[in-house]
């Protein structure tokens, strides 16, 4: 049976029997043997809570990525037809659903959406949700999301209407607590859902190496003994499993600095702009190396809106995409401090610059005074890796220009060893590995649940409705 046929029939309400009085139901609508698309519905007879509402990434994104053009106004209905959006009644914006759709039916229970962090595989479908449903996230996630929209990076549907969560939100008889974790984006948090019959803990994305893992270690202590622990397993997805120490942020800068030192001319880099801390550090480090860091227009607008200092982008002499030009216009109109540099200045002193590439405008590499053998420093920027559909064409462009890839990234996800230690000492009644291609690789001395799409489970991992 195909992956599509094996899920809920397109456009129909998914699920089955609702939880009885005093009983909690947990359903998983994404992140199952895939990186991204996380969606976890926690329900009782009196309330519903959805944890994350992400888009598929990597191999799961090909239906609407690459050369595929979205049909305006049909982003939701098209995804429902091919089961890239779950058929949860009362969740989606009725204005985006066909008149006859059973998903337009309102659910009488209070419902709320909680976003763990502002990566698209966790927040990407928030703009398609019924505007009457409250959306909660950390204050930094709210700020980052708004800065992204300001810079021109639009969500599907409307801009998510996020509210900042201080610590705890009550939704009917479900109490949701946000707890900071360490990731590679500001404001990342996990959630603890206190239900009448137990506790569900959800990691979002986390690691135990950045900043010494102090937030994630505190989270691990807070969720000890949860009835159900749902954890990301991204780093179990790859062959071979990474072993040994993880690069620190100082290591990232050191590798990038050495690559720049070996190159008398222009150096190129790709770093994910939502890793604001790394971007800011790279600007300062480039300055110490005698180089000016130059960003595409929209990236510069986003970083400036996030309060990053020393942001430089291209002036009008460098052709950029409409998105990048609009981002620069927005930043200048808002009076943000963004400096500009021209192609002629870079051409006259290429060794004085470090340029962030636009992965969506690969031919624009031809505008740059770059020599064969120059480094492309890959520091976890786009394209993210071989699992992304734009990785192969990007590598072809690098090869055509004779550029040399320098791997300088440090993952934002927990290593296989740290994941194993985390779940082994979690004291959880049952562990659910999610957000990874090989969840079966997770091991612990206790029950592990590999859930099926849309099936209802009790907090002890048993199947409901049979």
Short mmCIF file of C-alpha atoms in Angstrom, two decimals:
data_model
loop_
_atom_site.label_atom_id
_atom_site.label_comp_id
_atom_site.label_asym_id
_atom_site.label_seq_id
_atom_site.Cartn_x
_atom_site.Cartn_y
_atom_site.Cartn_z
CA UNK A 1 0.00 0.00 0.00
CA UNK A 2 1.38 3.46 -0.87
CA UNK A 3 2.20 6.00 1.82
CA UNK A 4 -0.71 8.12 0.65
CA UNK A 5 -3.24 5.30 0.45
CA UNK A 6 -2.20 4.08 3.87
CA UNK A 7 -3.29 7.29 5.52
CA UNK A 8 -6.68 8.87 6.05
CA UNK A 9 -8.69 9.27 2.87
CA UNK A 10 -8.07 12.70 1.41
CA UNK A 11 -10.20 15.46 2.86
CA UNK A 12 -12.06 13.22 5.27
CA UNK A 13 -12.02 13.54 9.01
CA UNK A 14 -9.36 11.25 10.40
CA UNK A 15 -9.30 9.46 13.71
CA UNK A 16 -11.99 7.29 15.28
CA UNK A 17 -13.49 7.04 18.71
CA UNK A 18 -12.89 10.10 20.89
CA UNK A 19 -11.39 9.67 24.37
CA UNK A 20 -13.79 8.89 27.19
CA UNK A 21 -14.15 10.85 30.39
CA UNK A 22 -10.83 11.13 32.25
CA UNK A 23 -8.90 9.53 29.37
CA UNK A 24 -6.27 11.15 27.17
CA UNK A 25 -5.76 10.31 23.50
CA UNK A 26 -2.52 10.97 21.58
CA UNK A 27 -2.36 10.89 17.78
CA UNK A 28 0.69 11.44 15.58
CA UNK A 29 0.23 13.11 12.19
CA UNK A 30 3.81 13.59 11.08
CA UNK A 31 7.45 13.02 11.93
CA UNK A 32 6.94 9.28 11.41
CA UNK A 33 10.11 7.92 9.80
CA UNK A 34 10.77 11.40 8.42
CA UNK A 35 12.70 14.47 9.54
CA UNK A 36 10.15 17.20 10.08
CA UNK A 37 6.38 17.52 9.66
CA UNK A 38 5.90 17.12 13.42
CA UNK A 39 2.24 17.22 14.54
CA UNK A 40 1.00 15.65 17.79
CA UNK A 41 -2.67 15.92 18.83
CA UNK A 42 -3.37 15.44 22.54
CA UNK A 43 -7.10 15.19 23.31
CA UNK A 44 -9.50 14.59 26.16
CA UNK A 45 -13.27 14.74 26.22
CA UNK A 46 -12.93 18.39 27.24
CA UNK A 47 -9.94 19.80 25.32
CA UNK A 48 -7.53 19.46 22.40
CA UNK A 49 -3.90 20.54 22.17
CA UNK A 50 -1.78 20.31 19.00
CA UNK A 51 1.99 20.28 19.47
CA UNK A 52 3.69 21.70 16.35
CA UNK A 53 2.31 21.87 12.84
CA UNK A 54 5.32 21.41 10.59
CA UNK A 55 5.87 20.97 6.89
CA UNK A 56 7.67 17.95 5.44
CA UNK A 57 11.36 18.51 4.70
CA UNK A 58 13.85 16.64 2.56
CA UNK A 59 12.38 13.66 0.73
CA UNK A 60 8.91 14.40 2.08
CA UNK A 61 8.80 17.83 0.44
CA UNK A 62 9.07 16.89 -3.24
CA UNK A 63 5.32 17.15 -3.93
CA UNK A 64 5.37 20.90 -3.29
CA UNK A 65 9.06 21.76 -3.57
CA UNK A 66 11.64 22.37 -6.25
CA UNK A 67 10.08 23.01 -9.66
CA UNK A 68 6.52 22.56 -8.35
CA UNK A 69 4.53 25.79 -8.17
CA UNK A 70 1.89 26.09 -5.45
CA UNK A 71 -1.65 26.87 -6.56
CA UNK A 72 -2.58 30.16 -4.82
CA UNK A 73 -5.47 29.70 -2.41
CA UNK A 74 -5.28 25.90 -2.66
CA UNK A 75 -2.22 25.26 -0.52
CA UNK A 76 -4.31 23.59 2.19
CA UNK A 77 -6.83 21.70 0.05
CA UNK A 78 -4.07 20.32 -2.17
CA UNK A 79 -2.12 19.08 0.85
CA UNK A 80 -5.22 17.47 2.29
CA UNK A 81 -5.75 15.59 -0.97
CA UNK A 82 -2.28 14.01 -0.80
CA UNK A 83 -2.25 13.63 2.99
CA UNK A 84 0.40 16.20 3.74
CA UNK A 85 -2.09 17.86 6.07
CA UNK A 86 -4.06 15.83 8.63
CA UNK A 87 -7.83 15.58 8.42
CA UNK A 88 -8.53 17.00 11.88
CA UNK A 89 -12.03 18.50 12.09
CA UNK A 90 -12.20 22.06 13.33
CA UNK A 91 -8.45 22.70 12.96
CA UNK A 92 -8.13 24.41 9.61
CA UNK A 93 -9.29 27.82 8.44
CA UNK A 94 -12.80 27.20 7.02
CA UNK A 95 -12.18 29.86 4.37
CA UNK A 96 -9.51 27.59 2.84
CA UNK A 97 -11.70 24.46 2.76
CA UNK A 98 -14.31 23.42 0.20
CA UNK A 99 -17.91 24.13 1.22
CA UNK A 100 -18.72 20.43 1.49
CA UNK A 101 -15.63 19.46 3.50
CA UNK A 102 -16.40 17.65 6.78
CA UNK A 103 -13.30 19.32 8.23
CA UNK A 104 -15.24 22.61 8.42
CA UNK A 105 -17.25 21.21 11.34
CA UNK A 106 -16.39 22.99 14.56
CA UNK A 107 -15.22 20.94 17.51
CA UNK A 108 -16.92 22.13 20.72
CA UNK A 109 -13.81 21.51 22.79
CA UNK A 110 -11.34 24.35 23.36
CA UNK A 111 -8.36 23.84 21.07
CA UNK A 112 -4.91 25.43 21.06
CA UNK A 113 -1.73 25.11 19.00
CA UNK A 114 1.72 25.15 20.62
CA UNK A 115 4.87 25.77 18.53
CA UNK A 116 8.18 24.45 19.87
CA UNK A 117 10.35 26.68 17.68
CA UNK A 118 10.38 28.66 14.45
CA UNK A 119 11.72 26.11 11.98
CA UNK A 120 9.35 25.37 9.11
CA UNK A 121 9.19 21.66 9.87
CA UNK A 122 7.53 22.68 13.15
CA UNK A 123 5.67 25.93 12.36
CA UNK A 124 5.25 25.85 8.57
CA UNK A 125 1.47 25.22 8.45
CA UNK A 126 0.46 27.56 11.29
CA UNK A 127 -0.85 30.13 8.80
CA UNK A 128 -3.48 27.65 7.57
CA UNK A 129 -5.05 27.11 11.00
CA UNK A 130 -8.50 28.41 11.94
CA UNK A 131 -7.88 32.00 13.15
CA UNK A 132 -10.12 31.30 16.13
CA UNK A 133 -7.61 28.80 17.53
CA UNK A 134 -5.03 30.27 19.91
CA UNK A 135 -1.40 29.79 18.86
CA UNK A 136 1.27 29.80 21.57
CA UNK A 137 5.08 29.93 21.44
CA UNK A 138 7.98 31.35 23.42
CA UNK A 139 8.53 35.10 23.25
CA UNK A 140 11.70 34.68 21.18
CA UNK A 141 9.87 32.42 18.72
CA UNK A 142 7.16 35.06 18.33
CA UNK A 143 9.82 37.71 17.70
CA UNK A 144 11.71 35.55 15.21
CA UNK A 145 8.54 34.67 13.29
CA UNK A 146 7.57 38.33 12.98
CA UNK A 147 11.09 39.29 11.85
CA UNK A 148 10.94 36.60 9.20
CA UNK A 149 7.64 37.91 7.82
CA UNK A 150 8.98 41.47 7.93
CA UNK A 151 11.92 40.37 5.77
CA UNK A 152 9.58 38.81 3.21
CA UNK A 153 9.64 35.13 4.12
CA UNK A 154 5.94 34.36 3.96
CA UNK A 155 4.13 31.40 5.47
CA UNK A 156 1.45 29.37 3.76
CA UNK A 157 -1.85 31.16 4.27
CA UNK A 158 -1.60 34.11 6.64
CA UNK A 159 1.06 35.15 9.11
CA UNK A 160 0.82 32.92 12.22
CA UNK A 161 -0.98 34.75 15.03
CA UNK A 162 1.41 33.70 17.76
CA UNK A 163 1.04 34.68 21.39
CA UNK A 164 3.95 34.58 23.84
CA UNK A 165 3.67 31.89 26.50
CA UNK A 166 5.21 32.84 29.84
CA UNK A 167 5.23 29.39 31.38
CA UNK A 168 1.84 27.65 31.48
CA UNK A 169 -1.44 27.75 29.52
CA UNK A 170 -4.65 26.01 30.57
CA UNK A 171 -6.76 24.53 27.75
CA UNK A 172 -9.84 22.89 29.23
CA UNK A 173 -8.54 20.11 31.44
CA UNK A 174 -5.08 20.13 29.78
CA UNK A 175 -2.33 22.27 31.25
CA UNK A 176 0.59 22.96 28.91
CA UNK A 177 3.95 24.06 30.26
CA UNK A 178 6.74 25.43 28.06
CA UNK A 179 10.33 24.60 29.07
CA UNK A 180 13.40 26.03 27.22
CA UNK A 181 15.72 23.60 25.42
CA UNK A 182 18.99 24.03 23.54
CA UNK A 183 18.69 23.95 19.75
CA UNK A 184 20.09 26.17 16.97
CA UNK A 185 17.38 28.83 16.91
CA UNK A 186 16.33 31.39 19.51
CA UNK A 187 13.37 30.49 21.72
CA UNK A 188 13.32 26.71 21.25
CA UNK A 189 11.32 24.91 23.91
CA UNK A 190 9.81 21.57 24.77
CA UNK A 191 6.35 21.08 26.25
CA UNK A 192 4.88 19.24 29.20
CA UNK A 193 1.18 18.45 28.86
CA UNK A 194 -0.47 17.73 32.20
CA UNK A 195 -3.58 15.63 31.58
CA UNK A 196 -6.15 14.16 34.03
CA UNK A 197 -4.61 10.68 33.68
CA UNK A 198 -0.90 11.42 33.26
CA UNK A 199 1.80 13.60 31.72
CA UNK A 200 3.09 13.80 28.15
CA UNK A 201 6.49 15.40 27.55
CA UNK A 202 7.60 16.54 24.08
CA UNK A 203 11.15 17.62 23.28
CA UNK A 204 10.59 19.57 20.09
CA UNK A 205 14.16 19.68 18.74
CA UNK A 206 17.00 19.73 21.24
CA UNK A 207 20.65 18.97 21.83
CA UNK A 208 22.90 18.55 24.84
CA UNK A 209 26.10 20.15 23.51
CA UNK A 210 25.35 23.78 22.70
CA UNK A 211 26.03 25.99 25.73
CA UNK A 212 26.78 22.78 27.59
CA UNK A 213 23.16 21.71 27.10
CA UNK A 214 22.11 23.56 30.23
CA UNK A 215 18.53 24.17 29.06
CA UNK A 216 18.08 20.65 27.70
CA UNK A 217 19.50 19.10 30.87
CA UNK A 218 17.06 21.15 32.94
CA UNK A 219 14.26 19.99 30.63
CA UNK A 220 15.33 16.37 31.13
CA UNK A 221 15.05 16.80 34.87
CA UNK A 222 11.64 18.46 34.60
CA UNK A 223 10.15 15.66 32.47
CA UNK A 224 11.60 12.76 34.46
CA UNK A 225 8.93 10.17 35.11
CA UNK A 226 6.49 11.39 32.43
CA UNK A 227 3.86 8.88 31.38
CA UNK A 228 4.83 9.36 27.71
CA UNK A 229 8.02 10.99 26.41
CA UNK A 230 7.99 12.02 22.74
CA UNK A 231 11.51 12.74 21.55
CA UNK A 232 13.15 13.83 18.33
CA UNK A 233 15.61 11.33 16.78
CA UNK A 234 17.09 13.30 13.87
CA UNK A 235 20.67 12.12 14.31
CA UNK A 236 19.64 8.46 14.25
CA UNK A 237 18.68 8.98 10.59
CA UNK A 238 22.12 8.92 9.02
CA UNK A 239 24.74 6.36 8.05
CA UNK A 240 27.09 5.96 9.76
CA UNK A 241 25.87 7.20 13.12
CA UNK A 242 28.02 10.11 14.23
CA UNK A 243 30.39 9.30 17.07
CA UNK A 244 32.93 11.34 18.96
CA UNK A 245 32.76 14.92 20.19
CA UNK A 246 30.46 17.44 18.54
CA UNK A 247 31.87 20.64 17.13
CA UNK A 248 31.46 23.63 19.37
CA UNK A 249 30.57 27.08 18.06
CA UNK A 250 34.23 28.01 18.53
CA UNK A 251 35.13 25.04 16.31
CA UNK A 252 32.75 26.29 13.61
CA UNK A 253 34.43 29.69 13.58
CA UNK A 254 37.89 28.14 13.66
CA UNK A 255 37.22 25.99 10.59
CA UNK A 256 35.70 28.92 8.73
CA UNK A 257 38.63 31.15 9.70
CA UNK A 258 41.19 28.62 8.49
CA UNK A 259 39.37 28.32 5.15
CA UNK A 260 39.40 32.10 4.75
CA UNK A 261 43.09 32.27 5.68
CA UNK A 262 43.96 29.73 2.96
CA UNK A 263 42.17 31.82 0.34
CA UNK A 264 43.60 35.13 -0.90
CA UNK A 265 40.38 35.88 -2.76
CA UNK A 266 36.66 35.78 -2.12
CA UNK A 267 35.27 33.15 0.27
CA UNK A 268 31.66 31.94 0.27
CA UNK A 269 29.54 30.62 3.10
CA UNK A 270 26.10 29.21 3.85
CA UNK A 271 24.81 29.56 7.39
CA UNK A 272 21.16 29.27 8.40
CA UNK A 273 19.95 32.78 9.15
CA UNK A 274 17.58 31.63 11.89
CA UNK A 275 20.64 30.56 13.87
CA UNK A 276 20.96 34.19 14.89
CA UNK A 277 23.71 33.54 17.41
CA UNK A 278 25.96 31.88 14.82
CA UNK A 279 25.28 34.60 12.24
CA UNK A 280 26.19 37.33 14.70
CA UNK A 281 29.35 35.49 15.74
CA UNK A 282 30.34 35.02 12.10
CA UNK A 283 30.02 38.75 11.39
CA UNK A 284 32.38 39.54 14.26
CA UNK A 285 34.81 36.78 13.36
CA UNK A 286 34.94 37.85 9.70
CA UNK A 287 35.84 41.35 10.83
CA UNK A 288 38.75 39.94 12.86
CA UNK A 289 39.89 38.02 9.77
CA UNK A 290 39.95 41.26 7.77
CA UNK A 291 36.77 40.46 5.87
CA UNK A 292 33.30 41.98 5.63
CA UNK A 293 30.41 39.53 5.81
CA UNK A 294 27.84 40.24 3.04
CA UNK A 295 24.30 38.86 3.22
CA UNK A 296 21.49 38.64 0.66
CA UNK A 297 18.93 41.43 1.10
CA UNK A 298 16.14 39.56 2.87
CA UNK A 299 18.59 37.78 5.16
CA UNK A 300 20.11 41.13 6.07
CA UNK A 301 16.65 42.54 6.81
CA UNK A 302 15.82 39.56 9.03
CA UNK A 303 19.07 39.76 10.99
CA UNK A 304 18.75 43.51 11.45
CA UNK A 305 15.16 43.07 12.67
CA UNK A 306 16.50 40.56 15.20
CA UNK A 307 18.91 43.18 16.52
CA UNK A 308 22.12 41.82 14.99
CA UNK A 309 24.78 44.52 14.58
CA UNK A 310 27.16 45.06 11.68
CA UNK A 311 24.82 43.71 8.98
CA UNK A 312 25.96 44.38 5.39
CA UNK A 313 24.14 43.54 2.17
CA UNK A 314 24.38 44.31 -1.56
CA UNK A 315 23.51 47.63 -3.12
CA UNK A 316 21.57 47.89 -6.39
CA UNK A 317 24.62 47.06 -8.53
CA UNK A 318 24.23 43.38 -7.60
CA UNK A 319 21.16 41.77 -9.17
CA UNK A 320 19.14 39.86 -6.56
CA UNK A 321 15.82 38.04 -6.57
CA UNK A 322 12.61 39.94 -5.92
CA UNK A 323 12.51 38.46 -2.41
CA UNK A 324 15.98 39.75 -1.55
CA UNK A 325 15.32 43.20 -3.04
CA UNK A 326 12.02 43.54 -1.17
CA UNK A 327 13.73 42.56 2.07
CA UNK A 328 16.34 45.27 1.62
CA UNK A 329 13.63 47.83 0.83
CA UNK A 330 11.73 46.87 3.99
CA UNK A 331 14.82 47.22 6.16
CA UNK A 332 15.72 50.64 4.76
CA UNK A 333 12.12 51.88 4.98
CA UNK A 334 11.97 50.81 8.63
CA UNK A 335 15.17 52.70 9.41
CA UNK A 336 17.12 49.60 10.38
CA UNK A 337 20.89 49.84 10.39
CA UNK A 338 21.94 47.95 7.27
CA UNK A 339 25.04 48.91 5.29
CA UNK A 340 25.46 48.15 1.59
CA UNK A 341 28.38 47.27 -0.64
CA UNK A 342 28.64 47.11 -4.43
CA UNK A 343 29.96 44.48 -6.80
CA UNK A 344 32.78 46.81 -7.89
CA UNK A 345 34.02 47.15 -4.31
CA UNK A 346 34.08 43.37 -3.86
CA UNK A 347 35.75 42.88 -7.25
CA UNK A 348 38.50 45.36 -6.34
CA UNK A 349 39.25 43.59 -3.04
CA UNK A 350 37.77 40.07 -3.09
CA UNK A 351 39.97 38.91 -0.22
CA UNK A 352 38.27 41.44 2.01
CA UNK A 353 34.86 39.79 1.85
CA UNK A 354 32.96 36.69 2.93
CA UNK A 355 29.70 36.27 1.02
CA UNK A 356 26.59 34.33 2.02
CA UNK A 357 25.07 32.60 -1.02
CA UNK A 358 21.38 32.55 -1.91
CA UNK A 359 20.51 28.88 -2.40
CA UNK A 360 17.40 29.90 -4.37
CA UNK A 361 19.45 31.88 -6.91
CA UNK A 362 22.30 29.58 -7.83
CA UNK A 363 23.21 31.24 -11.16
CA UNK A 364 23.93 34.45 -9.21
CA UNK A 365 27.24 32.85 -8.24
CA UNK A 366 28.37 33.88 -11.72
CA UNK A 367 28.23 37.55 -10.70
CA UNK A 368 30.90 37.08 -8.05
CA UNK A 369 34.68 37.47 -8.57
CA UNK A 370 35.31 33.95 -7.34
CA UNK A 371 38.30 31.87 -8.41
CA UNK A 372 38.51 28.07 -8.81
CA UNK A 373 39.56 26.49 -5.53
CA UNK A 374 37.76 29.11 -3.45
CA UNK A 375 35.95 27.71 -0.41
CA UNK A 376 32.25 27.31 0.07
CA UNK A 377 31.98 27.04 3.85
CA UNK A 378 28.92 24.99 4.74
CA UNK A 379 27.92 25.93 8.28
CA UNK A 380 24.46 24.36 8.41
CA UNK A 381 22.96 26.78 5.89
CA UNK A 382 20.75 26.07 2.90
CA UNK A 383 20.85 23.71 1.20
CA UNK A 384 21.01 21.79 4.46
CA UNK A 385 22.37 18.50 3.15
CA UNK A 386 21.97 15.56 0.73
CA UNK A 387 18.46 14.90 2.06
CA UNK A 388 17.25 18.21 0.56
CA UNK A 389 16.07 18.34 -3.07
CA UNK A 390 18.20 21.41 -3.87
CA UNK A 391 21.44 19.83 -2.64
CA UNK A 392 22.37 18.06 -5.89
CA UNK A 393 21.91 21.06 -8.22
CA UNK A 394 23.76 23.28 -5.74
CA UNK A 395 26.71 20.86 -5.71
CA UNK A 396 26.64 20.85 -9.51
CA UNK A 397 27.03 24.63 -9.53
CA UNK A 398 29.93 24.43 -7.09
CA UNK A 399 31.60 21.83 -9.30
CA UNK A 400 31.06 23.89 -12.46
CA UNK A 401 32.82 26.84 -10.84
CA UNK A 402 35.56 24.74 -9.28
CA UNK A 403 34.60 25.66 -5.71
CA UNK A 404 35.64 23.50 -2.76
CA UNK A 405 33.17 22.54 -0.03
CA UNK A 406 34.40 23.02 3.53
CA UNK A 407 32.19 21.37 6.13
CA UNK A 408 32.01 23.62 9.18
CA UNK A 409 28.61 22.85 10.64
CA UNK A 410 27.61 21.72 14.08
CA UNK A 411 24.26 20.02 14.38
CA UNK A 412 21.44 21.51 16.37
CA UNK A 413 20.18 18.03 17.25
CA UNK A 414 21.07 15.58 20.00
CA UNK A 415 23.70 13.00 19.08
CA UNK A 416 22.86 9.29 19.12
CA UNK A 417 24.78 8.86 22.36
CA UNK A 418 23.08 11.80 24.07
CA UNK A 419 19.66 10.59 22.94
CA UNK A 420 20.36 7.14 24.35
CA UNK A 421 21.44 8.59 27.69
CA UNK A 422 18.46 10.93 27.77
CA UNK A 423 15.81 8.27 27.28
CA UNK A 424 17.65 5.69 29.42
CA UNK A 425 17.46 7.99 32.41
CA UNK A 426 14.08 9.56 31.61
CA UNK A 427 12.04 7.27 33.85
CA UNK A 428 9.23 7.60 31.27
CA UNK A 429 6.48 5.03 31.14
CA UNK A 430 6.78 4.81 27.34
CA UNK A 431 9.07 6.61 24.87
CA UNK A 432 7.93 7.63 21.38
CA UNK A 433 10.81 8.30 18.93
CA UNK A 434 9.78 10.91 16.34
CA UNK A 435 11.28 13.29 13.77
CA UNK A 436 13.79 10.83 12.30
CA UNK A 437 14.05 8.26 9.54
CA UNK A 438 15.09 5.38 11.78
CA UNK A 439 13.18 5.60 15.08
CA UNK A 440 13.75 1.88 15.62
CA UNK A 441 17.43 2.63 16.35
CA UNK A 442 16.52 4.25 19.66
CA UNK A 443 17.18 1.86 22.56
CA UNK A 444 16.17 2.01 26.21
CA UNK A 445 15.45 -0.40 29.08
CA UNK A 446 11.71 0.08 28.82
CA UNK A 447 8.75 0.33 26.43
CA UNK A 448 9.16 2.15 23.10
CA UNK A 449 6.19 2.96 20.88
CA UNK A 450 6.56 3.29 17.10
CA UNK A 451 3.18 4.88 16.34
CA UNK A 452 1.08 4.62 13.22
CA UNK A 453 -0.21 7.70 11.45
CA UNK A 454 -3.44 8.99 12.97
CA UNK A 455 -3.99 6.06 15.35
CA UNK A 456 -5.13 6.94 18.86
CA UNK A 457 -2.95 5.90 21.79
CA UNK A 458 -3.38 6.18 25.54
CA UNK A 459 -0.60 7.79 27.55
CA UNK A 460 0.72 4.31 28.42
CA UNK A 461 1.18 3.57 24.70
CA UNK A 462 -1.76 1.18 24.38
CA UNK A 463 -4.01 1.51 21.33
CA UNK A 464 -7.41 3.11 21.87
CA UNK A 465 -10.56 2.27 19.95
CA UNK A 466 -9.91 -1.41 19.33
#
